[in-house]
Coordinates of C-alpha atoms in Angstrom, one line a residue:
X1 CA 27.2 6.8 16.6
X2 CA 24.0 6.6 14.6
X3 CA 24.4 7.9 11.1
X4 CA 22.0 10.5 9.8
X5 CA 20.3 9.9 6.5
X6 CA 18.1 12.2 4.3
X7 CA 14.5 12.9 5.5
X8 CA 11.9 11.1 3.4
X9 CA 9.1 13.3 2.0
X10 CA 7.8 11.4 -1.1
X11 CA 5.5 8.5 -1.5
X12 CA 4.9 6.4 -4.6
X13 CA 1.7 4.5 -5.1
X14 CA 1.6 2.0 -8.0
X15 CA -2.0 1.9 -9.3
X16 CA -1.8 0.7 -12.9
X17 CA -3.0 -2.9 -12.4
X18 CA -6.0 -4.2 -14.3
X19 CA -7.9 -5.6 -11.3
X20 CA -8.8 -8.8 -13.1
X21 CA -9.7 -10.6 -9.8
X22 CA -12.6 -8.2 -9.4
X23 CA -14.1 -8.5 -12.9
X24 CA -16.7 -7.4 -14.0
X25 CA -16.7 -4.7 -11.4
X26 CA -13.3 -3.4 -12.6
X27 CA -14.1 -3.5 -16.3
X28 CA -14.7 0.3 -16.3
X29 CA -13.9 1.2 -12.6
X30 CA -10.3 1.1 -11.3
X31 CA -10.0 -1.5 -8.5
X32 CA -8.4 1.2 -6.3
X33 CA -11.7 3.0 -6.4
X34 CA -13.8 0.1 -5.0
X35 CA -15.3 1.3 -1.8
X36 CA -14.2 0.0 1.6
X37 CA -17.4 1.1 3.6
X38 CA -17.7 4.6 2.2
X39 CA -14.2 5.5 1.0
X40 CA -12.3 4.1 -2.0
X41 CA -9.5 1.9 -1.0
X42 CA -6.9 4.2 -2.5
X43 CA -7.9 7.0 -0.1
X44 CA -7.0 5.0 2.9
X45 CA -3.5 4.5 1.4
X46 CA -3.0 8.2 0.7
X47 CA -4.1 9.0 4.2
X48 CA -1.6 6.6 5.6
X49 CA 1.2 8.3 3.6
X50 CA 0.2 11.7 4.9
X51 CA 0.0 10.5 8.5
X52 CA 3.6 9.4 8.2
X53 CA 4.6 12.9 7.0
X54 CA 4.7 12.2 3.3
X55 CA 2.5 14.8 1.6
X56 CA 4.1 14.6 -1.8
X57 CA 2.4 11.6 -3.5
X58 CA 3.1 10.2 -6.9
X59 CA 0.5 7.8 -8.3
X60 CA 1.7 5.5 -11.1
X61 CA -1.4 4.9 -13.2
X62 CA -2.4 3.4 -16.5
X63 CA -5.2 3.4 -19.0
X64 CA -8.7 3.9 -17.6
X65 CA -7.4 5.2 -14.3
X66 CA -8.7 8.8 -14.8
X67 CA -11.2 8.4 -11.9
X68 CA -8.2 8.2 -9.5
X69 CA -7.2 11.7 -10.5
X70 CA -10.7 13.0 -10.4
X71 CA -11.2 11.7 -6.8
X72 CA -8.3 13.7 -5.5
X73 CA -9.2 16.8 -7.5
X74 CA -11.8 19.4 -6.6
X75 CA -15.4 18.9 -7.8
X76 CA -16.7 22.4 -7.8
X77 CA -20.2 21.5 -9.0
X78 CA -20.7 19.0 -6.3
X79 CA -19.2 21.3 -3.6
X80 CA -21.5 24.1 -4.8
X81 CA -24.6 21.9 -4.6
X82 CA -23.7 20.8 -1.1
X83 CA -23.0 24.3 0.0
X84 CA -26.4 25.5 -1.2
X85 CA -28.0 22.6 0.7
X86 CA -26.1 23.6 3.9
X87 CA -24.7 20.0 4.0
X88 CA -21.5 20.9 5.8
X89 CA -20.8 17.2 6.8
X90 CA -20.8 15.8 3.3
X91 CA -19.0 18.9 1.9
X92 CA -16.1 18.3 4.4
X93 CA -15.9 14.7 3.2
X94 CA -15.8 15.7 -0.4
X95 CA -13.1 18.3 0.2
X96 CA -11.0 16.0 2.4
X97 CA -9.7 13.9 -0.5
X98 CA -8.6 16.9 -2.5
X99 CA -6.9 18.6 0.5
X100 CA -4.9 15.5 1.6
X101 CA -1.7 15.9 -0.2
X102 CA 0.1 17.3 -3.3
X103 CA -0.8 14.7 -5.9
X104 CA 1.2 13.9 -9.0
X105 CA 0.5 11.3 -11.7
X106 CA 2.6 9.4 -14.2
X107 CA 1.4 6.7 -16.6
X108 CA 3.1 3.3 -16.6
X109 CA 2.0 2.6 -20.1
X110 CA 3.0 -1.0 -20.6
X111 CA 2.3 -2.9 -17.4
X112 CA 5.6 -4.7 -16.9
X113 CA 5.4 -5.4 -13.2
X114 CA 5.9 -3.7 -9.9
X115 CA 9.6 -3.1 -10.5
X116 CA 8.8 -1.3 -13.7
X117 CA 6.1 0.8 -12.0
X118 CA 8.6 1.9 -9.3
X119 CA 11.1 2.8 -12.0
X120 CA 8.5 5.1 -13.6
X121 CA 8.8 7.2 -10.5
X122 CA 12.5 7.9 -10.9
X123 CA 12.2 11.4 -12.6
X124 CA 9.9 12.6 -9.8
X125 CA 11.8 11.1 -6.9
X126 CA 15.3 12.0 -8.0
X127 CA 18.1 11.1 -5.6
X128 CA 16.0 10.9 -2.4
X129 CA 14.8 7.9 -0.4
X130 CA 11.1 7.4 -0.8
X131 CA 8.2 5.2 0.3
X132 CA 6.2 2.8 -1.9
X133 CA 2.7 1.8 -0.8
X134 CA 0.7 -0.8 -2.6
X135 CA -3.1 -0.2 -2.7
X136 CA -4.1 -3.8 -1.9
X137 CA -2.8 -3.6 1.6
X138 CA -4.6 -1.3 4.0
X139 CA -2.8 -0.8 7.3
X140 CA -4.9 0.2 10.3
X141 CA -4.0 3.8 11.3
X142 CA -3.7 2.7 14.9
X143 CA -0.7 0.5 13.9
X144 CA 1.8 3.0 12.4
X145 CA 3.9 0.7 10.3
X146 CA 5.1 3.2 7.8
X147 CA 6.4 5.6 10.4
X148 CA 8.4 2.8 12.0
X149 CA 9.9 1.9 8.6
X150 CA 10.9 5.5 8.0
X151 CA 12.6 5.6 11.4
X152 CA 14.6 2.4 10.5
X153 CA 15.6 3.8 7.1
X154 CA 16.7 7.1 8.6
X155 CA 18.8 5.2 11.2
X156 CA 20.4 2.6 8.9
X157 CA 20.1 4.0 5.4
X158 CA 19.6 1.6 2.5
X159 CA 16.1 0.1 2.1
X160 CA 13.4 -1.3 4.4
X161 CA 10.7 -3.8 3.6
X162 CA 7.6 -4.6 5.7
X163 CA 7.4 -8.2 6.8
X164 CA 4.7 -10.3 8.3
X165 CA 4.8 -14.0 9.4
X166 CA 2.3 -16.1 7.5
X167 CA 1.4 -19.8 7.5
X168 CA 3.8 -22.0 5.5
X169 CA 1.0 -22.9 3.1
X170 CA 0.5 -19.2 2.2
X171 CA 4.1 -18.2 1.6
X172 CA 3.9 -19.0 -2.1
X173 CA 1.5 -16.0 -2.5
X174 CA 4.2 -13.5 -1.4
X175 CA 7.7 -12.4 -1.8
X176 CA 9.7 -14.1 1.0
X177 CA 12.8 -12.9 3.0
X178 CA 15.7 -14.7 4.6
X179 CA 16.6 -12.7 7.7
X180 CA 19.0 -12.3 10.6
X181 CA 18.1 -10.8 14.0
X182 CA 19.2 -7.4 15.2
X183 CA 19.2 -5.8 18.6
X184 CA 15.7 -4.6 18.0
X185 CA 12.8 -7.0 18.4
X186 CA 10.8 -5.7 15.4
X187 CA 13.8 -5.2 13.1
X188 CA 15.7 -7.8 11.1
X189 CA 18.4 -7.7 8.5
X190 CA 17.4 -9.1 5.2
X191 CA 20.0 -11.3 3.6
X192 CA 18.0 -12.6 0.7
X193 CA 14.6 -12.4 -1.0
X194 CA 12.7 -14.6 -3.4
X195 CA 9.4 -13.9 -5.2
X196 CA 6.6 -16.3 -4.5
X197 CA 8.7 -19.4 -3.6
X198 CA 7.3 -22.9 -3.4
X199 CA 6.7 -23.9 0.2
X200 CA 9.7 -26.2 0.3
X201 CA 12.0 -23.5 -1.1
X202 CA 10.9 -20.6 1.2
X203 CA 13.8 -19.4 3.3
X204 CA 11.5 -18.3 6.1
X205 CA 7.9 -17.7 7.0
X206 CA 8.4 -13.9 6.7
X207 CA 6.3 -12.5 3.8
X208 CA 6.8 -9.1 2.2
X209 CA 3.7 -7.0 2.5
X210 CA 2.9 -3.9 0.5
X211 CA 5.1 -1.3 2.1
X212 CA 8.6 -0.3 1.2
X213 CA 11.0 2.5 2.0
X214 CA 13.7 2.5 -0.7
X215 CA 16.9 4.3 -1.4
X216 CA 17.4 5.9 -4.8
X217 CA 20.0 3.3 -5.8
X218 CA 17.1 1.0 -6.5
X219 CA 16.5 2.8 -9.8
X220 CA 19.8 1.9 -11.2
X221 CA 19.3 -1.7 -10.4
X222 CA 15.8 -1.8 -11.8
X223 CA 17.0 -0.4 -15.1
X224 CA 19.1 -3.6 -15.6
X225 CA 16.8 -6.1 -13.9
X226 CA 15.6 -8.7 -16.3
X227 CA 11.9 -9.9 -16.3
X228 CA 11.5 -12.6 -13.6
X229 CA 8.5 -14.5 -12.3
X230 CA 5.4 -14.0 -14.5
X231 CA 7.6 -12.3 -17.2
X232 CA 7.5 -9.1 -15.2
X233 CA 10.2 -6.9 -13.7
X234 CA 10.1 -7.8 -10.0
X235 CA 10.9 -5.3 -7.3
X236 CA 11.9 -8.3 -5.1
X237 CA 14.6 -9.3 -7.6
X238 CA 16.1 -5.8 -7.5
X239 CA 16.0 -5.8 -3.7
X240 CA 17.7 -9.2 -3.7
X241 CA 20.7 -7.6 -5.4
X242 CA 20.8 -4.9 -2.7
X243 CA 20.6 -7.5 0.1
X244 CA 23.4 -9.5 -1.5
X245 CA 25.8 -6.6 -1.8
X246 CA 25.5 -3.6 0.6
X247 CA 28.1 -1.7 -1.4
X248 CA 25.5 -1.3 -4.2
X249 CA 23.1 0.8 -2.2
X250 CA 23.2 0.1 1.5
X251 CA 21.7 -2.7 3.6
X252 CA 18.1 -4.0 3.4
X253 CA 16.3 -4.2 6.7
X254 CA 12.8 -5.5 7.5
X255 CA 10.3 -4.3 10.0
X256 CA 8.2 -7.2 11.4
X257 CA 4.6 -6.1 11.5
X258 CA 2.2 -7.7 13.9
X259 CA -0.6 -5.1 13.7
X260 CA -3.9 -5.0 11.8
X261 CA -3.7 -5.4 8.0
X262 CA -6.6 -5.6 5.6
X263 CA -6.0 -7.3 2.2
X264 CA -8.3 -5.8 -0.4
X265 CA -6.7 -7.6 -3.3
X266 CA -8.6 -10.8 -2.6
X267 CA -12.4 -10.9 -2.9
X268 CA -12.9 -12.7 0.4
X269 CA -10.4 -10.6 2.3
X270 CA -12.0 -7.5 0.7
X271 CA -15.3 -8.4 2.2
X272 CA -13.8 -9.2 5.5
X273 CA -12.0 -5.8 5.5
X274 CA -15.3 -4.0 5.0
X275 CA -17.0 -5.9 7.8
X276 CA -14.1 -5.3 10.2
X277 CA -13.9 -1.6 9.5
X278 CA -17.7 -1.1 9.5
X279 CA -17.9 -2.8 12.9
X280 CA -15.3 -0.4 14.3
X281 CA -17.0 2.7 13.1
X282 CA -18.7 4.8 15.8
X283 CA -21.4 5.9 13.4
X284 CA -22.1 2.4 12.0
X285 CA -20.6 -0.1 14.4
X286 CA -23.3 -0.5 17.1
X287 CA -26.2 -1.2 14.7
X288 CA -24.1 -3.2 12.2
X289 CA -22.6 -5.4 14.9
X290 CA -26.1 -6.0 16.3
X291 CA -27.4 -7.0 12.9
X292 CA -24.3 -9.2 12.2
X293 CA -24.8 -11.1 15.4
X294 CA -28.5 -11.7 14.5
X295 CA -27.6 -12.8 11.0
X296 CA -24.9 -15.2 12.1
X297 CA -27.2 -16.7 14.8
X298 CA -30.4 -16.9 12.8
X299 CA -29.2 -17.5 9.2
X300 CA -26.1 -19.5 9.6

């Protein structure tokens, strides 16, 4: 008989990073606020959480991240100006971000890594399972990864990570999972994890991408996890303890994702994400694709 587990209602979005790969653009602007076409990257992530039924969102921020809070708050002066102009379309777009979810914020303070950022969410999350969404990974809404991960966690308990097969020469850029098959094609059991292994040491080609559904037992482990790779408290190291001993906090499963993912944490992939999403927009796509074809043909 399938065991029932608590329903997930909360999402945590770590957003305290310095964005050094995008300097000087991120000197005074949070990297999460960089636009992907005409919306900041962070809004896509919040929309994904809401689409999965998680409308209680905690953002873990840091110094100089106030624009994130402002973006998801009301802007009465701007709304009033748009109302006076009768610009209902832009008014709806402005209000959309402030009406998306119930937003909460906590400062990480000292950036000690992803594991530490997740630990900052403990007072808000309490003893409930919760989702973690990293802002660098945008998942196409037509490929509902997070919903599937929630289903797996509700079925099996414990924690669930999102996995994607990558080329062997790329595995050193990611956390990597050792896995065993299950009776479901897109679900594996995770037996071990390692953060950014050398190619020769990688246990598989399954990379961890920026979506997690975690049981509350992760907090107790993170409190005692020593700094790992890069001198930071790694979430991967804490998950490894769960994978090694189910008695600590249940099993760790992985959902193998084969859908559309846009990596905005790398400058090249950020540009490719903008091009892809712009091409697929009904309002922009036809003209933009036509120009792009001409540019590639004539200029390159």
